[in-house]
Amino acid sequence: MIPLRDRIRALPKHPGVYLFKDAHGRVLYVGKAGSLKHRVSHYVMPGRLEPGKRDLAKRATDVETILTQNEAEALVLEATLIQRHDPPYNVRLVDDSSYLYVKITRETYPKVQFVRRADPDGAWYRGPFPTASAIRTTLREARKLFPWCTAKNPGDQDGEPCFGHHLGLCPGICAGKISVQEYQQHIEALKRFLDGDIRDAIATLRARMTDASMRQHYERAAKLRDAMRAIETATTPQHVVTPRQESLDALGIARSHTHAAVAVLAIRHGRVIGRHIFPLLTPPDESVSSILRGFLLSYYPRAADGPPDILLPEPVEDAALFSQVAHRPLRIATPTRGWKRRLLELARTNAEEALRRSTAELESPAALERALRELQETLHLPYPPRRIEAYDISNIQGTLPTASLVVFRDGKPARREYRKFRITLEEQPNDVAMMREVLQRRLGKHAGGKNPTSDWPLPDVLLLDGGKPQLGAGRVVLQKLQLSIPIAALAKREEELFVPGKEGERFHLIRLSHASPALFLLQRIRDEAHRFTLGYHQLLRKKRMTRSLLDDIPGIGDATRKKLLRAFGSVRALRSASPEELTKVVGPKLAQTLRTALQRTANAVYPVRNSGKP
């Protein structure tokens, strides 16, 4: 078989779609290109790839290409293939098969239905709606305002009226109470109402109410009046958000690790009529622009009620070609100021709140228990890991090297058990050596299985921030101390989990699903360790920047330093002080030590601290 690198080099400079596959033939990623040779060649040059795509380049063993007439055709085909294959390295809607559409059939007596997909059958569709309960509630309330019939054959007036007629939810077409034209007017008003064209719906109802009153159908006129008032009451909180009566979607995005949420703020005829939240699974380190592009490809070709204008917080590739995919005109813009930018900020706020809620759900007791049991299965543990310790290293070019230990009990942080470490290596610090030192200091007292302190037990799992080198350092320490503790390292860029190998294998790589509760928990633990270490490192840097020269002179502690600075005000004044003046404050012996040190560093410049606080 021709090596993948050689196959890529032989690709044509032609528009088309490419599909990367793994050794088992599974499609890993689908992309489109104006020039297949130029685009796909990037995957054999890791330095030019986004971090999230580097792992793809490692896993791919084959590439399939499909040529198209032009780039627009390639974009349409890309969207189709992503939906068909659901590749793990493409941005995906979470469980999009469960999204609902509202369908109104195209027939003499239109039916109102919920369906799972929009077919090209000429019917009227709106959706997809990610929250089924919300659209069901909306339609249930809409039926009170614009009744429709659920009978199998509403035109068969010889049968019994439908059950909805007795509840006031059917206008009576099945009982011969209204004409076909009137029934169709009901349905058209419902469509306009669902599209947010509320003023038109009210005007239509008012005209029908006037007509019914003139015909002396007072009971019917009263029902139309009540429906009109109900609409006005329901829409009172709505406010016009655009200077003109425009219809558009404003998209906001929030992300955390491999989870993201896109909020679609639907503005119709100048009013906000809805907000739809779409949870996404994204590859690690995927750019916001790439996530938005993937969402557009997944959502708008199937969005039956999409407006012509879409506002995005960042520009996306191929924006001018999306009309071809959606089969209708689309104008995609990224405003930087004005009311459109404010709409994007509102959409972003909605996305952040939705992601916060979903994150809170992942941190619920039930979700944490699922995550711990998944970790038990993944790491082949005899029981769920109730105590997990995570370690992280922080240093900047070898200066002020520090480390942290954070503890999670039953999936929750046990902050009283967090620990900070100042690295004491005499050699030039490096992450692997520092990790080895920290683990030795933490676990040294347990060598040989000893447990001298019952309040500081051994962990069920050791989690290291890093990859194979850090895992190797941890294994060396555990072997030296004769300890048998499950250990793993989580690499940040690709979110890969490394564990010790078996049967001669040094390391074993585990790729958890991006939707995995266990991966979310490990990411949270790793990030908490990083936050704690970084905070400690920044504190030490701040202390170093505010150190006084006096801190480095033997015999001068915190109390003496404060006394000297209160008496003289600054290091410069201390240098100018006479031996007698210094002796009055600290005594003759320390005064001599102080004068010698100050003279030795007379040409050095030090920041002065006037209080004992860092």
Coordinates of C-alpha atoms in Angstrom, one line a residue:
M1 CA 0.0 0.0 0.0
I2 CA 1.3 3.5 -0.9
P3 CA 2.3 5.4 2.3
L4 CA -0.1 8.2 3.3
R5 CA 2.5 10.9 2.8
D6 CA 3.1 9.8 -0.8
R7 CA -0.6 9.6 -1.5
I8 CA -1.2 13.1 -0.2
R9 CA 1.7 14.5 -2.4
A10 CA 0.0 12.9 -5.4
L11 CA -3.4 14.6 -4.9
P12 CA -4.6 16.9 -7.7
K13 CA -4.9 20.7 -7.5
H14 CA -8.7 20.4 -7.8
P15 CA -11.7 21.3 -5.7
G16 CA -13.2 18.5 -3.6
V17 CA -13.7 16.8 -0.3
Y18 CA -11.2 14.7 1.7
L19 CA -11.9 12.1 4.3
F20 CA -9.2 11.0 6.7
K21 CA -9.6 7.4 8.0
D22 CA -7.9 5.3 10.7
A23 CA -6.5 1.8 10.4
H24 CA -10.0 0.3 10.8
G25 CA -11.5 2.4 8.0
R26 CA -13.4 4.7 10.3
V27 CA -13.8 8.3 9.0
L28 CA -12.0 10.6 11.4
Y29 CA -12.4 13.9 9.7
V30 CA -14.2 15.4 6.7
G31 CA -12.9 18.6 5.1
K32 CA -13.3 20.5 1.8
A33 CA -10.7 22.3 -0.2
G34 CA -10.4 24.6 -3.2
S35 CA -7.2 22.7 -4.0
L36 CA -7.0 19.2 -2.4
K37 CA -3.2 19.0 -2.9
H38 CA -2.6 22.4 -1.2
R39 CA -5.0 21.8 1.7
V40 CA -4.3 18.2 2.6
S41 CA -0.5 18.7 2.3
H42 CA -0.7 20.7 5.5
Y43 CA -1.4 17.5 7.4
V44 CA 2.1 16.2 6.7
M45 CA 3.6 19.4 8.1
P46 CA 2.6 19.3 11.8
G47 CA 4.1 22.8 12.5
R48 CA 1.4 24.4 10.3
L49 CA -1.5 22.6 11.9
E50 CA -3.8 23.7 14.8
P51 CA -3.0 21.6 17.9
G52 CA -6.2 19.7 17.7
K53 CA -5.4 18.5 14.2
R54 CA -1.9 17.2 15.0
D55 CA -3.4 14.2 16.8
L56 CA -5.6 13.6 13.7
A57 CA -2.5 13.5 11.5
K58 CA -1.0 10.9 13.8
R59 CA -4.1 8.6 13.8
A60 CA -4.9 8.9 10.1
T61 CA -3.7 6.0 7.9
D62 CA -5.6 6.7 4.8
V63 CA -7.3 9.6 2.9
E64 CA -10.1 9.4 0.5
T65 CA -11.0 12.2 -1.9
I66 CA -14.0 13.1 -3.9
L67 CA -13.6 15.7 -6.7
T68 CA -16.2 18.3 -7.3
Q69 CA -16.8 20.9 -10.0
N70 CA -16.2 23.9 -7.7
E71 CA -15.6 24.9 -4.1
A72 CA -19.3 25.6 -3.5
E73 CA -20.2 22.0 -4.5
A74 CA -17.4 20.8 -2.2
L75 CA -18.9 22.7 0.8
V76 CA -22.4 21.1 0.2
L77 CA -20.8 17.7 0.0
E78 CA -18.8 18.3 3.1
A79 CA -21.9 19.1 5.1
T80 CA -23.6 15.9 3.8
L81 CA -20.7 13.6 4.6
I82 CA -20.3 15.1 8.1
Q83 CA -23.9 14.3 8.9
R84 CA -23.5 10.8 7.4
H85 CA -20.3 9.7 9.1
D86 CA -20.3 11.8 12.3
P87 CA -16.4 12.1 12.4
P88 CA -14.9 12.6 15.8
Y89 CA -12.6 15.5 14.7
N90 CA -15.4 17.6 13.2
V91 CA -17.5 19.8 15.4
R92 CA -20.7 18.0 16.2
L93 CA -24.1 18.9 17.5
V94 CA -24.8 16.8 20.7
D95 CA -27.5 14.2 20.1
D96 CA -29.0 16.2 17.1
S97 CA -31.1 13.2 16.1
S98 CA -33.5 14.1 18.9
Y99 CA -34.2 17.7 17.8
L100 CA -37.8 18.5 16.8
Y101 CA -39.3 20.3 13.8
V102 CA -42.8 21.8 13.5
K103 CA -44.4 20.6 10.3
I104 CA -47.5 21.9 8.7
T105 CA -48.6 19.7 5.8
R106 CA -49.4 21.1 2.3
E107 CA -52.9 19.9 1.7
T108 CA -56.5 21.1 1.8
Y109 CA -56.8 20.5 5.5
P110 CA -53.2 21.2 6.7
K111 CA -52.1 19.1 9.7
V112 CA -49.8 20.4 12.5
Q113 CA -47.2 17.8 13.5
F114 CA -43.9 17.2 15.3
V115 CA -41.3 15.5 13.2
R116 CA -37.6 14.6 13.6
R117 CA -36.4 15.8 10.2
A118 CA -37.4 18.2 7.5
D119 CA -38.1 16.4 4.2
P120 CA -38.2 18.1 0.8
D121 CA -42.0 17.4 0.5
G122 CA -43.2 21.0 0.1
A123 CA -44.5 21.2 3.6
W124 CA -43.9 24.2 5.9
Y125 CA -41.2 23.4 8.5
R126 CA -39.7 25.3 11.4
G127 CA -36.8 24.1 13.5
P128 CA -34.8 22.2 14.6
F129 CA -35.6 23.0 18.2
P130 CA -33.0 21.6 20.7
T131 CA -35.4 21.8 23.6
A132 CA -38.3 19.6 22.9
S133 CA -40.3 20.6 26.0
A134 CA -40.1 24.3 25.1
I135 CA -41.5 23.9 21.5
R136 CA -44.2 21.5 22.7
T137 CA -45.3 24.1 25.3
T138 CA -45.2 26.9 22.7
L139 CA -47.3 24.9 20.3
R140 CA -49.7 23.9 23.0
E141 CA -50.3 27.6 23.9
A142 CA -50.5 28.6 20.2
R143 CA -53.3 26.1 19.7
K144 CA -55.4 28.0 22.2
L145 CA -55.0 31.1 20.0
F146 CA -55.1 29.4 16.6
P147 CA -57.0 26.2 17.0
W148 CA -56.5 23.4 14.5
C149 CA -58.0 20.0 13.9
T150 CA -56.4 16.7 14.7
A151 CA -59.0 14.4 13.0
K152 CA -57.7 12.0 10.5
N153 CA -59.9 13.4 7.8
P154 CA -61.2 16.8 8.9
G155 CA -63.2 17.2 5.6
D156 CA -65.4 14.1 6.5
Q157 CA -68.2 15.9 8.2
D158 CA -70.3 12.8 8.4
G159 CA -68.1 11.5 11.3
E160 CA -67.9 12.6 14.9
P161 CA -66.1 15.9 15.7
C162 CA -62.6 15.5 17.0
F163 CA -62.0 15.5 20.7
G164 CA -60.2 18.9 20.4
H165 CA -63.4 20.5 19.2
H166 CA -65.1 19.7 22.6
L167 CA -62.1 21.4 24.4
G168 CA -62.1 24.5 22.2
L169 CA -58.9 23.5 20.5
C170 CA -60.4 22.8 17.1
P171 CA -62.3 25.6 15.2
G172 CA -64.9 23.1 14.0
I173 CA -63.8 22.2 10.5
C174 CA -64.6 18.6 11.3
A175 CA -68.1 19.5 12.4
G176 CA -68.9 21.8 9.5
K177 CA -68.7 25.0 11.7
I178 CA -66.3 26.9 9.5
S179 CA -65.3 26.8 5.8
V180 CA -62.2 25.4 4.3
Q181 CA -61.0 28.9 3.5
E182 CA -61.5 30.0 7.2
Y183 CA -59.6 27.0 8.4
Q184 CA -56.7 27.7 6.1
Q185 CA -56.7 31.3 7.4
H186 CA -56.3 29.9 10.9
I187 CA -53.3 27.9 9.8
E188 CA -51.7 30.9 8.0
A189 CA -52.1 33.0 11.1
L190 CA -50.5 30.2 13.1
K191 CA -47.5 30.2 10.7
R192 CA -47.1 34.0 11.0
F193 CA -47.4 33.7 14.8
L194 CA -44.7 31.1 15.0
D195 CA -42.5 33.3 12.7
G196 CA -42.8 36.2 15.1
D197 CA -45.0 38.3 12.8
I198 CA -47.3 39.2 15.7
R199 CA -48.5 42.5 14.4
D200 CA -49.8 40.9 11.2
A201 CA -51.4 38.1 13.3
I202 CA -53.2 40.7 15.4
A203 CA -54.4 42.6 12.4
T204 CA -55.7 39.5 10.8
L205 CA -57.6 38.5 14.0
R206 CA -59.0 42.0 14.3
A207 CA -60.3 41.9 10.7
R208 CA -61.9 38.5 11.3
M209 CA -63.4 39.7 14.6
T210 CA -65.0 42.7 12.8
D211 CA -66.3 40.5 10.0
A212 CA -67.8 38.0 12.5
S213 CA -69.4 40.9 14.4
M214 CA -70.9 42.4 11.3
R215 CA -72.4 38.9 10.5
Q216 CA -73.8 38.9 14.0
H217 CA -71.7 35.9 14.9
Y218 CA -71.1 37.4 18.3
E219 CA -69.8 34.3 20.1
R220 CA -67.2 33.8 17.4
A221 CA -66.3 37.5 17.5
A222 CA -65.8 37.2 21.3
K223 CA -63.4 34.3 20.9
L224 CA -61.4 36.2 18.3
R225 CA -61.3 39.2 20.6
D226 CA -60.0 37.0 23.5
A227 CA -57.4 35.4 21.2
M228 CA -56.2 38.9 20.2
R229 CA -55.9 40.1 23.8
A230 CA -54.0 36.9 24.7
I231 CA -51.4 37.6 22.0
E232 CA -51.0 41.2 23.1
T233 CA -50.6 40.1 26.7
A234 CA -48.1 37.4 25.8
T235 CA -46.0 39.8 23.7
T236 CA -46.0 42.8 26.1
P237 CA -42.6 42.0 27.5
Q238 CA -41.1 41.8 24.1
H239 CA -39.3 44.9 22.9
V240 CA -38.0 46.0 19.5
V241 CA -34.2 45.4 19.4
T242 CA -33.5 46.6 15.9
P243 CA -33.9 50.0 14.4
R244 CA -35.7 48.4 11.5
Q245 CA -38.1 45.5 11.4
E246 CA -35.3 43.1 10.5
S247 CA -35.1 39.3 10.7
L248 CA -31.8 37.7 11.6
D249 CA -30.0 35.2 13.9
A250 CA -27.2 36.4 16.3
L251 CA -24.9 33.6 17.4
G252 CA -23.0 33.5 20.7
I253 CA -20.5 30.8 21.8
A254 CA -19.0 29.7 25.1
R255 CA -16.6 26.7 25.6
S256 CA -14.9 24.7 28.3
H257 CA -12.5 22.0 27.3
T258 CA -14.2 19.8 24.7
H259 CA -17.7 21.1 25.6
A260 CA -19.2 24.2 24.0
A261 CA -22.5 25.8 23.7
V262 CA -23.9 28.0 20.8
A263 CA -26.8 30.3 21.5
V264 CA -28.9 31.3 18.5
L265 CA -30.8 34.4 19.3
A266 CA -33.7 34.6 16.8
I267 CA -34.8 38.1 15.9
R268 CA -37.9 38.2 13.6
H269 CA -39.4 41.5 12.4
G270 CA -37.4 43.4 14.9
R271 CA -38.3 41.4 18.0
V272 CA -36.5 38.6 19.9
I273 CA -38.8 35.7 19.5
G274 CA -36.6 32.9 20.8
R275 CA -33.3 31.6 22.0
H276 CA -32.1 28.2 21.1
I277 CA -29.1 26.5 22.8
F278 CA -27.1 23.9 21.0
P279 CA -24.5 21.9 23.0
L280 CA -21.5 20.9 21.0
L281 CA -18.6 18.5 21.3
T282 CA -15.4 20.0 19.9
P283 CA -11.9 18.7 19.4
P284 CA -9.3 20.0 21.9
D285 CA -7.8 23.4 21.0
E286 CA -10.3 23.9 18.1
S287 CA -10.5 27.6 17.3
V288 CA -13.7 29.5 17.8
S289 CA -13.9 30.3 14.1
S290 CA -13.6 26.6 13.3
I291 CA -16.3 25.7 15.8
L292 CA -18.7 28.3 14.4
R293 CA -18.0 27.1 10.9
G294 CA -18.8 23.5 11.9
F295 CA -22.0 24.6 13.6
L296 CA -23.1 26.5 10.5
L297 CA -22.6 23.4 8.4
S298 CA -24.5 21.2 10.8
Y299 CA -27.4 23.6 11.6
Y300 CA -28.4 25.9 8.8
P301 CA -28.8 23.3 5.9
R302 CA -31.6 21.9 8.1
A303 CA -32.9 25.1 9.6
A304 CA -36.3 25.4 8.1
D305 CA -37.0 28.9 9.4
G306 CA -33.5 30.4 9.0
P307 CA -33.4 34.2 8.2
P308 CA -31.3 35.6 5.4
D309 CA -28.9 37.4 7.8
I310 CA -26.6 35.7 10.4
L311 CA -24.4 37.6 12.8
L312 CA -21.2 35.9 14.1
P313 CA -18.7 37.0 16.8
E314 CA -15.8 36.0 14.6
P315 CA -15.3 35.6 10.8
V316 CA -15.5 32.1 9.4
E317 CA -13.9 30.5 6.3
D318 CA -16.2 30.0 3.3
A319 CA -18.8 32.5 4.6
A320 CA -19.6 33.6 1.0
L321 CA -20.4 29.9 0.0
F322 CA -22.9 29.0 2.7
S323 CA -25.8 30.0 0.6
Q324 CA -25.0 27.0 -1.6
V325 CA -25.2 24.7 1.5
A326 CA -28.4 26.2 2.9
H327 CA -30.1 26.4 -0.6
R328 CA -31.2 30.0 0.1
P329 CA -29.5 33.4 0.3
L330 CA -27.4 33.9 3.4
R331 CA -25.5 37.0 4.4
I332 CA -23.0 36.3 7.2
A333 CA -21.5 39.3 9.0
T334 CA -19.2 40.0 12.0
P335 CA -20.2 43.5 13.3
T336 CA -17.8 45.3 15.5
R337 CA -20.0 48.0 17.0
G338 CA -23.5 49.3 17.2
W339 CA -26.8 47.5 18.0
K340 CA -25.7 44.3 16.1
R341 CA -22.6 44.0 18.2
R342 CA -24.8 44.4 21.3
L343 CA -27.0 41.5 20.0
L344 CA -23.9 39.3 19.8
E345 CA -22.9 40.2 23.3
L346 CA -26.4 39.2 24.5
A347 CA -26.1 35.9 22.6
R348 CA -22.7 35.3 24.2
T349 CA -24.2 35.9 27.6
N350 CA -26.9 33.3 26.9
A351 CA -24.3 30.8 25.7
E352 CA -22.2 31.3 28.8
E353 CA -25.2 30.8 31.1
A354 CA -26.2 27.6 29.2
L355 CA -22.7 26.2 29.4
R356 CA -22.5 27.1 33.1
R357 CA -25.8 25.1 33.7
S358 CA -24.6 22.1 31.8
T359 CA -21.3 22.2 33.6
A360 CA -23.2 22.3 36.9
E361 CA -25.1 19.2 35.8
L362 CA -21.8 17.4 35.1
E363 CA -20.7 18.3 38.7
S364 CA -23.9 17.0 40.2
P365 CA -23.5 14.0 42.7
A366 CA -25.0 11.6 40.2
A367 CA -22.8 12.8 37.3
L368 CA -19.7 12.6 39.6
E369 CA -20.5 9.1 40.6
R370 CA -20.9 8.1 36.9
A371 CA -17.5 9.7 36.2
L372 CA -15.8 7.9 39.0
R373 CA -17.2 4.5 37.9
E374 CA -16.1 5.2 34.4
L375 CA -12.6 5.9 35.7
Q376 CA -12.7 2.7 37.6
E377 CA -13.5 0.8 34.4
T378 CA -11.0 2.8 32.3
L379 CA -8.1 2.3 34.7
H380 CA -9.1 -1.2 35.8
L381 CA -9.5 -0.3 39.4
P382 CA -11.1 -2.6 42.0
Y383 CA -13.4 0.2 43.2
P384 CA -14.2 3.8 42.2
P385 CA -11.3 6.2 43.0
R386 CA -12.5 8.1 46.0
R387 CA -9.3 10.0 46.6
I388 CA -7.5 11.5 43.5
E389 CA -4.3 13.5 43.9
A390 CA -3.1 15.7 41.0
Y391 CA 0.3 17.3 40.6
D392 CA 1.3 20.3 38.5
I393 CA 4.7 22.1 37.9
S394 CA 5.1 25.8 37.2
N395 CA 8.3 27.8 36.4
I396 CA 9.3 30.5 33.9
Q397 CA 12.6 29.7 32.3
G398 CA 13.7 27.8 35.3
T399 CA 13.1 30.6 37.8
L400 CA 11.1 30.2 41.0
P401 CA 10.1 26.6 40.2
T402 CA 7.0 25.5 42.2
A403 CA 4.6 22.6 42.3
S404 CA 1.2 21.9 43.7
L405 CA -0.8 19.0 44.9
V406 CA -4.6 19.2 44.9
V407 CA -6.9 16.5 46.3
F408 CA -10.4 15.5 45.1
R409 CA -12.6 13.4 47.3
D410 CA -15.6 11.7 45.6
G411 CA -15.1 14.0 42.6
K412 CA -15.1 17.2 44.7
P413 CA -12.1 19.4 45.7
A414 CA -10.8 19.0 49.2
R415 CA -9.1 22.3 49.5
R416 CA -7.9 21.9 53.0
E417 CA -5.6 19.1 51.8
Y418 CA -4.0 21.2 49.0
R419 CA -0.2 21.6 49.3
K420 CA 2.4 23.8 47.8
F421 CA 6.0 22.9 47.1
R422 CA 9.1 25.0 46.6
I423 CA 11.5 23.0 44.3
T424 CA 14.9 22.5 45.9
L425 CA 16.8 21.0 42.9
E426 CA 20.3 22.3 42.7
E427 CA 20.6 21.4 39.0
Q428 CA 18.9 23.4 36.3
P429 CA 15.2 22.7 36.9
N430 CA 13.2 20.7 34.4
D431 CA 9.6 19.5 34.6
V432 CA 10.5 15.8 34.8
A433 CA 13.1 16.2 37.5
M434 CA 10.8 18.5 39.5
M435 CA 7.9 16.1 39.2
R436 CA 10.2 13.4 40.5
E437 CA 11.2 15.5 43.5
V438 CA 7.6 16.4 44.4
L439 CA 6.4 12.9 44.3
Q440 CA 9.4 11.7 46.4
R441 CA 8.7 14.3 49.0
R442 CA 4.9 13.5 49.1
L443 CA 5.2 9.7 49.1
G444 CA 8.6 9.2 50.8
K445 CA 7.1 8.5 54.2
H446 CA 5.0 5.8 52.8
A447 CA 8.0 3.8 51.4
G448 CA 7.4 0.1 51.5
G449 CA 3.7 0.5 52.2
K450 CA 4.0 2.4 55.5
N451 CA 1.3 4.8 56.5
P452 CA 2.6 6.9 59.4
T453 CA -0.3 9.4 59.4
S454 CA -3.9 8.2 59.2
D455 CA -5.0 11.7 58.2
W456 CA -2.8 11.7 55.1
P457 CA -3.7 8.5 53.3
L458 CA -2.3 7.2 50.0
P459 CA -4.4 8.2 47.0
D460 CA -6.5 5.8 44.9
V461 CA -5.1 7.5 41.7
L462 CA -2.2 9.8 41.0
L463 CA -2.9 12.2 38.1
L464 CA 0.0 14.1 36.6
D465 CA -0.2 17.1 34.3
G466 CA 1.8 16.1 31.3
G467 CA 2.5 13.2 29.0
K468 CA 4.9 10.2 28.8
P469 CA 7.9 12.0 30.4
Q470 CA 6.0 12.9 33.5
L471 CA 4.4 9.5 33.7
G472 CA 7.8 7.9 33.4
A473 CA 9.1 10.1 36.3
G474 CA 6.1 9.0 38.5
R475 CA 6.7 5.3 37.7
V476 CA 10.4 5.6 38.8
V477 CA 9.4 7.1 42.1
L478 CA 6.7 4.5 42.8
Q479 CA 9.1 1.7 42.0
K480 CA 11.8 3.2 44.2
L481 CA 9.4 3.5 47.1
Q482 CA 7.9 0.1 46.4
L483 CA 4.4 1.5 46.2
S484 CA 1.6 0.2 44.0
I485 CA -0.6 3.2 43.2
P486 CA -2.5 3.6 39.9
I487 CA -1.0 6.5 38.0
A488 CA -1.9 8.4 34.9
A489 CA -0.8 11.5 33.0
L490 CA -3.2 13.8 31.1
A491 CA -1.6 15.6 28.1
K492 CA -3.3 19.0 27.7
R493 CA -3.2 19.6 23.9
E494 CA -4.9 16.4 22.7
E495 CA -6.4 15.5 26.1
E496 CA -4.8 12.1 25.9
L497 CA -4.6 9.9 29.0
F498 CA -1.3 7.9 29.4
V499 CA -1.1 5.0 31.8
P500 CA 1.6 2.4 32.4
G501 CA 1.7 -0.3 29.7
K502 CA 1.5 -4.0 30.0
E503 CA 3.3 -7.0 28.6
G504 CA 6.5 -5.1 27.7
E505 CA 4.7 -1.9 26.6
R506 CA 6.1 1.1 28.4
F507 CA 3.0 3.3 28.0
H508 CA -0.6 2.8 27.0
L509 CA -2.6 5.6 25.4
I510 CA -6.3 6.0 26.3
R511 CA -8.6 8.3 24.3
L512 CA -11.7 9.1 26.2
S513 CA -14.7 10.4 24.4
H514 CA -15.1 14.2 24.4
A515 CA -18.5 13.6 26.0
S516 CA -17.1 11.4 28.7
P517 CA -17.9 12.3 32.3
A518 CA -14.6 10.8 33.3
L519 CA -12.7 13.1 30.9
F520 CA -14.6 16.1 32.2
L521 CA -13.6 15.2 35.8
L522 CA -10.0 14.7 34.9
Q523 CA -9.8 18.0 33.0
R524 CA -11.4 19.8 36.0
I525 CA -8.9 18.2 38.4
R526 CA -5.9 18.9 36.2
D527 CA -7.0 22.6 35.6
E528 CA -7.5 23.1 39.4
A529 CA -4.0 21.9 40.0
H530 CA -2.7 24.3 37.3
R531 CA -4.7 27.2 38.8
F532 CA -3.4 26.5 42.3
T533 CA 0.3 26.2 41.1
L534 CA 0.1 29.3 39.0
G535 CA -1.4 31.3 41.9
Y536 CA 1.5 30.2 44.2
H537 CA 4.1 31.0 41.5
Q538 CA 2.6 34.4 40.9
L539 CA 2.7 35.1 44.7
L540 CA 6.4 34.2 44.8
R541 CA 7.2 36.4 41.8
K542 CA 5.3 39.3 43.5
K543 CA 7.3 38.8 46.7
R544 CA 10.6 38.7 44.8
M545 CA 9.7 41.9 43.0
T546 CA 8.9 43.6 46.3
R547 CA 11.8 42.3 48.3
S548 CA 14.0 44.7 50.2
L549 CA 17.8 44.4 50.2
L550 CA 17.5 43.9 54.0
D551 CA 15.9 40.5 53.4
D552 CA 19.2 39.1 52.2
I553 CA 21.3 40.3 55.2
P554 CA 22.0 37.6 57.8
G555 CA 20.6 38.5 61.3
I556 CA 17.9 40.8 60.0
G557 CA 14.5 39.3 60.2
D558 CA 11.0 40.6 59.6
A559 CA 10.7 42.6 62.9
T560 CA 14.2 44.1 62.6
R561 CA 13.6 45.1 58.9
K562 CA 10.4 46.9 59.9
K563 CA 12.2 48.7 62.7
L564 CA 14.9 49.9 60.4
L565 CA 12.5 51.1 57.7
R566 CA 10.4 52.9 60.3
A567 CA 13.5 54.7 61.6
F568 CA 15.1 55.6 58.3
G569 CA 12.4 55.2 55.7
S570 CA 14.5 53.7 52.9
V571 CA 17.6 51.7 52.0
R572 CA 19.1 54.9 50.6
A573 CA 18.7 56.6 54.0
L574 CA 20.3 53.6 55.7
R575 CA 23.4 53.9 53.5
S576 CA 23.7 57.5 54.5
A577 CA 23.3 56.8 58.3
S578 CA 26.3 57.0 60.6
P579 CA 27.4 54.0 62.7
E580 CA 26.1 55.7 65.8
E581 CA 22.6 56.1 64.3
L582 CA 22.5 52.5 63.2
T583 CA 23.7 51.3 66.6
K584 CA 20.9 53.1 68.4
V585 CA 18.4 51.0 66.5
V586 CA 20.0 47.5 66.1
G587 CA 23.0 47.5 68.4
P588 CA 26.8 47.6 67.5
K589 CA 27.3 44.1 66.1
L590 CA 24.3 44.1 63.7
A591 CA 25.1 47.7 62.8
Q592 CA 28.5 46.7 61.6
T593 CA 27.1 43.8 59.6
L594 CA 24.5 46.1 58.1
R595 CA 27.1 48.7 57.1
T596 CA 29.3 46.1 55.4
A597 CA 26.4 44.7 53.4
L598 CA 25.2 48.1 52.3
Q599 CA 28.6 49.2 51.2
R600 CA 29.1 46.0 49.2
T601 CA 25.9 46.6 47.3
A602 CA 26.2 50.3 47.0
N603 CA 25.9 50.3 43.2
A604 CA 22.9 47.9 43.1
V605 CA 19.4 49.1 42.8
Y606 CA 16.6 47.4 44.8
P607 CA 12.9 48.1 45.1
V608 CA 12.0 49.4 48.5
R609 CA 9.2 48.0 50.7
N610 CA 7.9 50.3 53.4
S611 CA 5.8 47.7 55.2
G612 CA 6.0 44.1 56.2
K613 CA 3.3 43.0 53.8
P614 CA 4.2 41.5 50.5

